[in-house]
């Protein structure tokens, strides 16, 4: 069986080369006729060609040995296949991760051993990317090791080790093209992230547990504050009323944080269910804007909704998730508006296969050097922290999770000091239905 790292050139013996060289020189010197000189010259040139070819191929063989040593020492699973996906090479890490020896795998396809467990859509997307578009594919997969354990593609893929165990790995596959742009090989690199996934699950479980435990004392605080406010409000001094207001504001901030943490743990664990129903999307947006209007007016900020000119059909939308996403964007727009007369615009557009919702504000904007972090969990830009201390850094992270789990996309543009424009989409066919265990906490 072919192993692309074991092909070697057969070196010529130095003595043989010297014999040819000396014979050529002797013939050249001893013969006087023109033909003999030409023959001797050809022999001499041939000797030098063979000598330098041997040196070059020996050097290439040494370089290839160095490369093989480096690849074999790499901790990531590295595999090379031909254009028909037949395995040509497997490094030591791949043997350790999958449980299959190189000699067991070479000549077979990964799908016959540890792969082939993902959905049809996944593989169609993967092959379209690497074969038709001739681009690298990045995914997160779950495979099964030879011993039965499982591992994951950077797009959830399931593999199994030789013993049947599932494992999770980040996967990158890239086509190797020749000078004409034709595919010759595929190179696949997997990183076993099973331990990382287990740690993330522990973190998610802890957040969920801690959030539930905090809700009980917080509910007691809320009830007692309401009791004080309702029964003794007339007997409270202005200072006592101020303290009570601080307690109520603190309770609301804490409740918002706990709800956000619970939602993140559920969204991260993909436990949130998405239940789209036929919805008048324009009426829903108007209702959500009304919820924020009082707060916006208190900040001297108007929210303008540019409705479409023609009536729209009902769209399949999970109104709880949609409301949470748009509400977070609107609240941010108002939170970070400058203390003057300002406008926040909400636009609804039809673009090809999507409906697009835009939320455009005239606020403080996002510094260019941190815009790549704006959807990160708990991230807040320095200017946002200085301007508004009540944020948690979770709102935009939640919005992104909601939009993407529903089959849409989200992006933004922003100029510091001038404002931001956030855009998200809903497929015209409606949000994707997702079977989950939990609902969003609102």
Short mmCIF file of C-alpha atoms in Angstrom, two decimals:
data_model
loop_
_atom_site.label_atom_id
_atom_site.label_comp_id
_atom_site.label_asym_id
_atom_site.label_seq_id
_atom_site.Cartn_x
_atom_site.Cartn_y
_atom_site.Cartn_z
CA UNK A 1 0.00 0.00 0.00
CA UNK A 2 1.27 3.46 -0.89
CA UNK A 3 2.62 5.56 1.94
CA UNK A 4 3.52 9.02 0.70
CA UNK A 5 6.12 9.53 3.41
CA UNK A 6 8.12 6.33 2.68
CA UNK A 7 9.08 6.94 -0.97
CA UNK A 8 12.90 7.16 -1.23
CA UNK A 9 15.39 7.54 -4.11
CA UNK A 10 18.05 4.90 -4.57
CA UNK A 11 21.45 6.65 -4.26
CA UNK A 12 24.26 5.83 -6.71
CA UNK A 13 27.53 4.67 -5.18
CA UNK A 14 30.22 7.33 -5.16
CA UNK A 15 32.79 4.88 -6.58
CA UNK A 16 30.58 4.10 -9.56
CA UNK A 17 30.19 7.81 -10.27
CA UNK A 18 33.92 8.36 -10.03
CA UNK A 19 34.56 5.43 -12.40
CA UNK A 20 32.23 6.91 -15.01
CA UNK A 21 33.80 10.33 -14.49
CA UNK A 22 37.40 9.03 -14.89
CA UNK A 23 36.51 6.91 -17.89
CA UNK A 24 34.96 9.91 -19.59
CA UNK A 25 38.01 12.10 -18.92
CA UNK A 26 40.44 9.38 -20.07
CA UNK A 27 38.49 8.83 -23.24
CA UNK A 28 38.42 12.53 -23.98
CA UNK A 29 42.17 12.92 -23.54
CA UNK A 30 43.25 9.76 -25.41
CA UNK A 31 41.03 10.01 -28.47
CA UNK A 32 41.69 12.51 -31.21
CA UNK A 33 38.73 12.16 -33.50
CA UNK A 34 35.74 14.51 -33.13
CA UNK A 35 33.16 11.76 -32.53
CA UNK A 36 35.16 10.31 -29.66
CA UNK A 37 35.42 13.74 -28.06
CA UNK A 38 31.64 14.23 -28.33
CA UNK A 39 30.99 10.80 -26.78
CA UNK A 40 33.40 11.53 -23.96
CA UNK A 41 31.77 14.95 -23.35
CA UNK A 42 28.31 13.34 -23.18
CA UNK A 43 29.59 10.77 -20.67
CA UNK A 44 31.15 13.54 -18.61
CA UNK A 45 27.96 15.63 -18.60
CA UNK A 46 25.95 12.53 -17.73
CA UNK A 47 28.22 11.77 -14.81
CA UNK A 48 27.85 15.30 -13.42
CA UNK A 49 24.06 15.19 -13.95
CA UNK A 50 23.73 11.89 -12.07
CA UNK A 51 25.97 13.18 -9.28
CA UNK A 52 23.99 16.39 -8.74
CA UNK A 53 20.66 14.57 -9.14
CA UNK A 54 21.71 12.18 -6.41
CA UNK A 55 22.70 15.07 -4.12
CA UNK A 56 19.40 16.87 -4.78
CA UNK A 57 17.20 13.82 -4.23
CA UNK A 58 19.12 12.91 -1.08
CA UNK A 59 18.56 16.42 0.27
CA UNK A 60 14.84 16.24 -0.60
CA UNK A 61 14.58 12.86 1.11
CA UNK A 62 16.17 14.34 4.26
CA UNK A 63 13.77 17.32 4.15
CA UNK A 64 10.83 14.93 3.75
CA UNK A 65 12.05 12.89 6.73
CA UNK A 66 12.20 16.10 8.82
CA UNK A 67 8.67 17.01 7.74
CA UNK A 68 7.38 13.52 8.58
CA UNK A 69 9.06 13.67 11.99
CA UNK A 70 7.40 17.05 12.68
CA UNK A 71 3.96 15.85 11.56
CA UNK A 72 4.26 12.59 13.52
CA UNK A 73 5.19 14.60 16.64
CA UNK A 74 2.19 16.94 16.29
CA UNK A 75 -0.48 16.51 18.98
CA UNK A 76 -3.34 17.14 16.52
CA UNK A 77 -4.83 14.36 14.41
CA UNK A 78 -3.49 14.84 10.84
CA UNK A 79 -4.76 12.82 7.89
CA UNK A 80 -4.06 13.02 4.15
CA UNK A 81 -6.44 11.45 1.63
CA UNK A 82 -6.56 11.25 -2.14
CA UNK A 83 -9.26 13.10 -4.10
CA UNK A 84 -11.62 10.15 -3.55
CA UNK A 85 -11.17 10.45 0.25
CA UNK A 86 -9.10 7.25 0.53
CA UNK A 87 -6.62 7.62 3.41
CA UNK A 88 -2.96 7.87 2.33
CA UNK A 89 -1.41 8.96 5.62
CA UNK A 90 -2.27 9.06 9.33
CA UNK A 91 0.02 10.54 11.98
CA UNK A 92 0.69 9.14 15.48
CA UNK A 93 -1.81 11.50 17.13
CA UNK A 94 -4.54 10.26 14.77
CA UNK A 95 -3.71 6.70 15.80
CA UNK A 96 -3.94 7.65 19.49
CA UNK A 97 -7.18 9.62 19.13
CA UNK A 98 -9.10 7.18 16.92
CA UNK A 99 -7.58 3.93 18.17
CA UNK A 100 -6.80 2.80 14.60
CA UNK A 101 -3.22 2.03 13.53
CA UNK A 102 -2.03 3.63 10.28
CA UNK A 103 -1.84 0.25 8.56
CA UNK A 104 -5.51 -0.37 9.49
CA UNK A 105 -6.64 3.01 8.14
CA UNK A 106 -4.54 3.48 4.99
CA UNK A 107 -6.53 2.45 1.92
CA UNK A 108 -9.89 2.99 3.66
CA UNK A 109 -12.17 6.01 4.06
CA UNK A 110 -12.65 7.83 7.39
CA UNK A 111 -16.40 7.24 7.10
CA UNK A 112 -15.78 3.49 7.19
CA UNK A 113 -13.82 3.76 10.45
CA UNK A 114 -14.63 6.67 12.78
CA UNK A 115 -16.75 9.17 10.79
CA UNK A 116 -19.99 9.13 8.81
CA UNK A 117 -22.21 9.89 11.80
CA UNK A 118 -23.37 13.39 10.92
CA UNK A 119 -26.54 14.51 9.13
CA UNK A 120 -26.87 14.43 5.36
CA UNK A 121 -26.98 18.27 5.31
CA UNK A 122 -23.67 18.44 7.15
CA UNK A 123 -21.83 16.27 4.66
CA UNK A 124 -23.43 18.03 1.69
CA UNK A 125 -22.17 21.35 3.04
CA UNK A 126 -18.71 19.92 3.75
CA UNK A 127 -18.24 18.35 0.30
CA UNK A 128 -19.65 21.40 -1.45
CA UNK A 129 -17.13 23.59 0.38
CA UNK A 130 -14.02 21.48 -0.26
CA UNK A 131 -14.87 19.93 -3.66
CA UNK A 132 -17.03 22.48 -5.49
CA UNK A 133 -15.82 25.74 -3.93
CA UNK A 134 -12.33 24.27 -3.35
CA UNK A 135 -12.11 26.10 -0.03
CA UNK A 136 -11.10 24.91 3.46
CA UNK A 137 -13.97 23.61 5.61
CA UNK A 138 -14.04 24.32 9.34
CA UNK A 139 -16.42 22.46 11.61
CA UNK A 140 -17.02 20.90 14.98
CA UNK A 141 -17.86 17.24 14.89
CA UNK A 142 -18.47 14.27 17.09
CA UNK A 143 -16.64 11.12 16.03
CA UNK A 144 -16.26 7.70 17.65
CA UNK A 145 -12.92 6.25 18.63
CA UNK A 146 -11.94 2.69 17.77
CA UNK A 147 -12.70 1.67 21.37
CA UNK A 148 -16.24 3.11 21.20
CA UNK A 149 -15.60 6.54 22.78
CA UNK A 150 -16.92 9.61 20.98
CA UNK A 151 -15.25 12.95 19.81
CA UNK A 152 -16.54 16.39 17.76
CA UNK A 153 -15.97 18.82 13.56
CA UNK A 154 -15.55 23.50 14.41
CA UNK A 155 -19.81 22.49 13.31
CA UNK A 156 -20.77 19.47 15.63
CA UNK A 157 -19.67 16.23 13.91
CA UNK A 158 -19.88 12.84 15.59
CA UNK A 159 -16.92 10.43 15.31
CA UNK A 160 -16.25 7.22 17.23
CA UNK A 161 -13.01 5.71 18.43
CA UNK A 162 -12.24 2.10 17.54
CA UNK A 163 -13.76 1.02 20.87
CA UNK A 164 -17.01 2.87 20.05
CA UNK A 165 -16.48 5.73 22.52
CA UNK A 166 -17.60 9.17 21.27
CA UNK A 167 -15.20 12.12 21.27
CA UNK A 168 -15.39 15.82 20.33
CA UNK A 169 -12.90 17.44 17.96
CA UNK A 170 -12.37 20.66 16.06
CA UNK A 171 -11.95 19.74 12.39
CA UNK A 172 -10.40 21.56 9.46
CA UNK A 173 -10.29 20.04 5.98
CA UNK A 174 -8.50 21.73 3.08
CA UNK A 175 -8.18 20.66 -0.57
CA UNK A 176 -4.65 20.54 -2.06
CA UNK A 177 -4.72 21.82 -5.65
CA UNK A 178 -2.24 21.41 -8.48
CA UNK A 179 -1.05 24.24 -10.76
CA UNK A 180 -4.22 23.86 -12.87
CA UNK A 181 -6.49 24.20 -9.83
CA UNK A 182 -7.49 20.53 -9.81
CA UNK A 183 -7.86 18.70 -6.49
CA UNK A 184 -5.08 16.19 -5.81
CA UNK A 185 -5.37 15.54 -2.07
CA UNK A 186 -7.31 16.54 1.03
CA UNK A 187 -5.61 17.36 4.34
CA UNK A 188 -7.70 17.00 7.50
CA UNK A 189 -6.63 18.24 10.94
CA UNK A 190 -8.63 17.37 14.07
CA UNK A 191 -8.07 18.57 17.62
CA UNK A 192 -9.57 16.45 20.39
CA UNK A 193 -11.51 18.91 22.60
CA UNK A 194 -13.48 16.37 24.63
CA UNK A 195 -12.02 17.61 27.94
CA UNK A 196 -12.75 21.23 26.98
CA UNK A 197 -16.38 20.36 26.20
CA UNK A 198 -16.69 18.56 29.53
CA UNK A 199 -15.32 21.63 31.34
CA UNK A 200 -17.78 23.88 29.47
CA UNK A 201 -20.63 21.60 30.50
CA UNK A 202 -19.55 21.77 34.15
CA UNK A 203 -19.45 25.57 33.90
CA UNK A 204 -22.92 25.65 32.32
CA UNK A 205 -24.30 23.33 35.01
CA UNK A 206 -22.79 25.49 37.76
CA UNK A 207 -24.24 28.71 36.31
CA UNK A 208 -27.66 27.08 36.06
CA UNK A 209 -27.46 25.76 39.64
CA UNK A 210 -26.17 29.05 41.10
CA UNK A 211 -28.82 31.07 39.25
CA UNK A 212 -31.63 28.91 40.59
CA UNK A 213 -30.24 29.15 44.13
CA UNK A 214 -30.04 32.96 43.91
CA UNK A 215 -33.62 33.33 42.73
CA UNK A 216 -35.10 32.22 46.08
CA UNK A 217 -33.52 34.90 48.33
CA UNK A 218 -34.06 37.48 45.59
CA UNK A 219 -37.78 36.68 45.54
CA UNK A 220 -37.88 37.18 49.33
CA UNK A 221 -36.20 40.60 48.95
CA UNK A 222 -38.70 41.59 46.25
CA UNK A 223 -41.75 40.52 48.29
CA UNK A 224 -40.56 42.34 51.42
CA UNK A 225 -39.80 45.50 49.44
CA UNK A 226 -43.30 45.40 47.93
CA UNK A 227 -44.76 44.83 51.40
CA UNK A 228 -42.93 47.85 52.81
CA UNK A 229 -43.92 49.97 49.83
CA UNK A 230 -47.59 48.94 49.96
CA UNK A 231 -48.41 49.00 53.66
CA UNK A 232 -46.09 51.63 55.11
CA UNK A 233 -45.42 53.99 52.23
CA UNK A 234 -47.18 56.94 53.86
CA UNK A 235 -45.28 56.42 57.13
CA UNK A 236 -41.83 56.24 55.51
CA UNK A 237 -39.49 59.20 55.64
CA UNK A 238 -38.01 60.52 52.38
CA UNK A 239 -34.67 58.91 53.31
CA UNK A 240 -36.35 55.53 53.96
CA UNK A 241 -38.15 55.79 50.62
CA UNK A 242 -34.83 56.46 48.92
CA UNK A 243 -33.31 53.36 50.55
CA UNK A 244 -36.34 51.31 49.49
CA UNK A 245 -35.98 52.53 45.90
CA UNK A 246 -32.32 51.48 45.95
CA UNK A 247 -33.34 48.01 47.17
CA UNK A 248 -35.91 47.72 44.36
CA UNK A 249 -33.44 48.87 41.70
CA UNK A 250 -30.82 46.44 43.00
CA UNK A 251 -33.35 43.60 42.98
CA UNK A 252 -34.29 44.35 39.36
CA UNK A 253 -30.64 44.45 38.25
CA UNK A 254 -29.97 41.17 40.05
CA UNK A 255 -33.08 39.55 38.53
CA UNK A 256 -31.98 40.67 35.06
CA UNK A 257 -28.50 39.21 35.60
CA UNK A 258 -29.86 35.89 36.93
CA UNK A 259 -32.31 35.57 34.03
CA UNK A 260 -29.49 36.33 31.58
CA UNK A 261 -27.23 33.70 33.15
CA UNK A 262 -30.02 31.11 33.05
CA UNK A 263 -30.75 31.91 29.41
CA UNK A 264 -27.07 31.67 28.49
CA UNK A 265 -26.69 28.30 30.19
CA UNK A 266 -29.72 27.01 28.29
CA UNK A 267 -28.70 28.52 24.95
CA UNK A 268 -25.09 27.33 25.30
CA UNK A 269 -26.30 23.83 26.11
CA UNK A 270 -28.72 24.00 23.14
CA UNK A 271 -31.63 23.21 25.45
CA UNK A 272 -33.81 26.17 24.40
CA UNK A 273 -36.79 25.20 22.29
CA UNK A 274 -37.79 27.31 19.31
CA UNK A 275 -41.52 27.12 18.59
CA UNK A 276 -42.38 29.34 15.61
CA UNK A 277 -46.02 30.23 15.04
CA UNK A 278 -47.71 32.35 12.33
CA UNK A 279 -47.18 35.91 13.53
CA UNK A 280 -47.99 39.44 12.41
CA UNK A 281 -44.38 40.56 12.62
CA UNK A 282 -45.12 44.28 12.16
CA UNK A 283 -47.64 44.31 15.02
CA UNK A 284 -45.14 42.38 17.18
CA UNK A 285 -42.36 44.90 16.50
CA UNK A 286 -44.74 47.79 17.28
CA UNK A 287 -45.67 46.13 20.58
CA UNK A 288 -42.01 45.67 21.56
CA UNK A 289 -41.26 49.31 20.74
CA UNK A 290 -44.16 50.36 22.99
CA UNK A 291 -42.54 48.48 25.89
CA UNK A 292 -39.40 50.62 25.57
CA UNK A 293 -41.10 53.92 24.71
CA UNK A 294 -41.60 55.17 28.29
CA UNK A 295 -37.92 54.60 29.13
CA UNK A 296 -36.89 56.24 25.84
CA UNK A 297 -39.07 59.29 26.49
CA UNK A 298 -37.55 59.65 29.96
CA UNK A 299 -34.17 59.93 28.23
CA UNK A 300 -35.59 62.40 25.67
CA UNK A 301 -35.15 59.81 22.93
CA UNK A 302 -37.67 59.00 20.19
CA UNK A 303 -38.02 55.54 18.60
CA UNK A 304 -39.12 55.71 14.96
CA UNK A 305 -40.43 52.59 13.22
CA UNK A 306 -40.24 52.67 9.42
CA UNK A 307 -42.88 50.12 8.48
CA UNK A 308 -43.02 48.43 5.07
CA UNK A 309 -45.47 49.98 2.59
CA UNK A 310 -47.28 46.79 1.67
CA UNK A 311 -48.91 44.27 4.02
CA UNK A 312 -46.88 41.16 4.79
CA UNK A 313 -48.00 37.56 5.14
CA UNK A 314 -47.86 35.96 8.58
CA UNK A 315 -44.31 34.82 9.39
CA UNK A 316 -43.45 31.79 11.52
CA UNK A 317 -41.77 33.37 14.54
CA UNK A 318 -41.13 32.34 18.14
CA UNK A 319 -42.40 35.59 19.65
CA UNK A 320 -40.69 35.02 23.02
CA UNK A 321 -37.25 34.71 21.43
CA UNK A 322 -37.87 37.45 18.86
CA UNK A 323 -39.08 39.82 21.57
CA UNK A 324 -36.00 39.16 23.71
CA UNK A 325 -33.62 39.79 20.80
CA UNK A 326 -35.23 43.04 19.64
CA UNK A 327 -35.83 44.25 23.21
CA UNK A 328 -32.13 43.84 24.05
CA UNK A 329 -31.10 45.81 20.95
CA UNK A 330 -33.62 48.59 21.66
CA UNK A 331 -32.65 48.83 25.33
CA UNK A 332 -28.99 49.11 24.33
CA UNK A 333 -29.82 51.83 21.82
CA UNK A 334 -31.59 53.85 24.52
CA UNK A 335 -29.07 53.05 27.31
CA UNK A 336 -26.17 54.38 25.28
CA UNK A 337 -27.91 57.41 23.76
CA UNK A 338 -26.35 60.74 24.65
CA UNK A 339 -28.27 62.95 27.12
CA UNK A 340 -29.92 65.14 24.50
CA UNK A 341 -32.72 64.86 21.99
CA UNK A 342 -31.95 61.69 20.06
CA UNK A 343 -33.52 59.24 17.63
CA UNK A 344 -33.43 55.47 17.36
CA UNK A 345 -34.70 54.08 14.06
CA UNK A 346 -36.15 50.62 13.50
CA UNK A 347 -36.35 49.50 9.86
CA UNK A 348 -37.96 46.37 8.42
CA UNK A 349 -36.77 45.25 4.96
CA UNK A 350 -37.24 42.36 2.54
CA UNK A 351 -33.89 41.17 1.15
CA UNK A 352 -33.93 38.11 -1.11
CA UNK A 353 -34.72 35.09 1.10
CA UNK A 354 -34.70 37.04 4.38
CA UNK A 355 -36.51 39.71 6.33
CA UNK A 356 -34.05 42.15 7.87
CA UNK A 357 -34.58 44.23 11.01
CA UNK A 358 -32.28 47.22 11.61
CA UNK A 359 -31.86 49.11 14.89
CA UNK A 360 -29.93 52.34 14.30
CA UNK A 361 -29.01 54.68 17.15
CA UNK A 362 -27.16 57.98 17.65
CA UNK A 363 -25.35 56.83 20.77
CA UNK A 364 -21.76 56.63 21.93
CA UNK A 365 -20.77 53.99 19.36
CA UNK A 366 -18.26 51.17 19.72
CA UNK A 367 -14.48 51.74 19.51
CA UNK A 368 -13.00 50.18 16.36
CA UNK A 369 -10.34 48.22 18.27
CA UNK A 370 -12.91 46.20 20.27
CA UNK A 371 -15.64 45.68 17.68
CA UNK A 372 -14.52 42.08 17.11
CA UNK A 373 -15.34 41.33 20.78
CA UNK A 374 -18.76 42.95 20.96
CA UNK A 375 -20.70 39.64 20.87
CA UNK A 376 -18.42 37.98 23.44
CA UNK A 377 -19.88 36.84 26.74
CA UNK A 378 -19.50 39.48 29.53
CA UNK A 379 -17.65 41.91 27.25
CA UNK A 380 -18.29 45.65 27.60
CA UNK A 381 -16.28 48.39 25.91
CA UNK A 382 -14.58 50.94 28.17
CA UNK A 383 -16.72 53.82 26.88
CA UNK A 384 -19.88 51.79 27.60
CA UNK A 385 -18.78 51.05 31.19
CA UNK A 386 -18.11 54.75 31.83
CA UNK A 387 -21.37 55.86 30.22
CA UNK A 388 -23.76 53.28 31.74
CA UNK A 389 -22.78 51.24 34.79
CA UNK A 390 -25.83 48.96 34.86
CA UNK A 391 -24.90 46.64 31.98
CA UNK A 392 -23.91 42.98 32.31
CA UNK A 393 -22.16 42.35 28.98
CA UNK A 394 -24.63 39.56 28.24
CA UNK A 395 -27.33 41.23 26.14
CA UNK A 396 -25.64 41.11 22.73
CA UNK A 397 -24.27 37.63 23.40
CA UNK A 398 -27.84 36.43 24.03
CA UNK A 399 -29.15 38.25 20.94
CA UNK A 400 -26.54 36.52 18.75
CA UNK A 401 -27.38 33.08 20.18
CA UNK A 402 -31.11 33.64 19.65
CA UNK A 403 -30.71 34.89 16.07
CA UNK A 404 -28.37 32.08 15.04
CA UNK A 405 -30.34 29.26 16.69
CA UNK A 406 -33.39 30.57 14.81
CA UNK A 407 -31.63 30.36 11.42
CA UNK A 408 -30.80 34.06 11.01
CA UNK A 409 -27.67 36.22 10.92
CA UNK A 410 -26.57 39.28 12.90
CA UNK A 411 -23.96 41.97 12.22
CA UNK A 412 -23.35 45.66 12.90
CA UNK A 413 -21.54 48.83 11.92
CA UNK A 414 -20.45 51.45 14.43
CA UNK A 415 -18.46 54.67 14.66
CA UNK A 416 -17.32 55.76 18.10
CA UNK A 417 -19.04 58.98 19.11
CA UNK A 418 -21.65 58.79 16.32
CA UNK A 419 -23.70 55.66 16.92
CA UNK A 420 -24.30 52.05 15.91
CA UNK A 421 -26.47 50.11 13.47
CA UNK A 422 -27.35 46.51 14.34
CA UNK A 423 -28.96 44.24 11.75
CA UNK A 424 -30.44 40.77 12.09
CA UNK A 425 -32.41 38.53 9.76
CA UNK A 426 -35.24 36.01 9.83
CA UNK A 427 -35.62 33.52 6.96
CA UNK A 428 -38.73 34.24 4.87
CA UNK A 429 -39.71 30.66 5.56
CA UNK A 430 -39.73 31.56 9.24
CA UNK A 431 -37.57 30.68 12.23
CA UNK A 432 -36.25 27.14 12.40
CA UNK A 433 -38.16 24.91 14.80
CA UNK A 434 -35.86 23.46 17.47
CA UNK A 435 -36.94 20.73 19.86
CA UNK A 436 -35.58 21.66 23.29
CA UNK A 437 -36.21 21.08 26.97
CA UNK A 438 -36.36 24.67 28.27
CA UNK A 439 -37.97 28.00 27.49
CA UNK A 440 -36.28 31.38 27.60
CA UNK A 441 -36.54 33.13 30.98
CA UNK A 442 -38.04 36.61 30.55
#
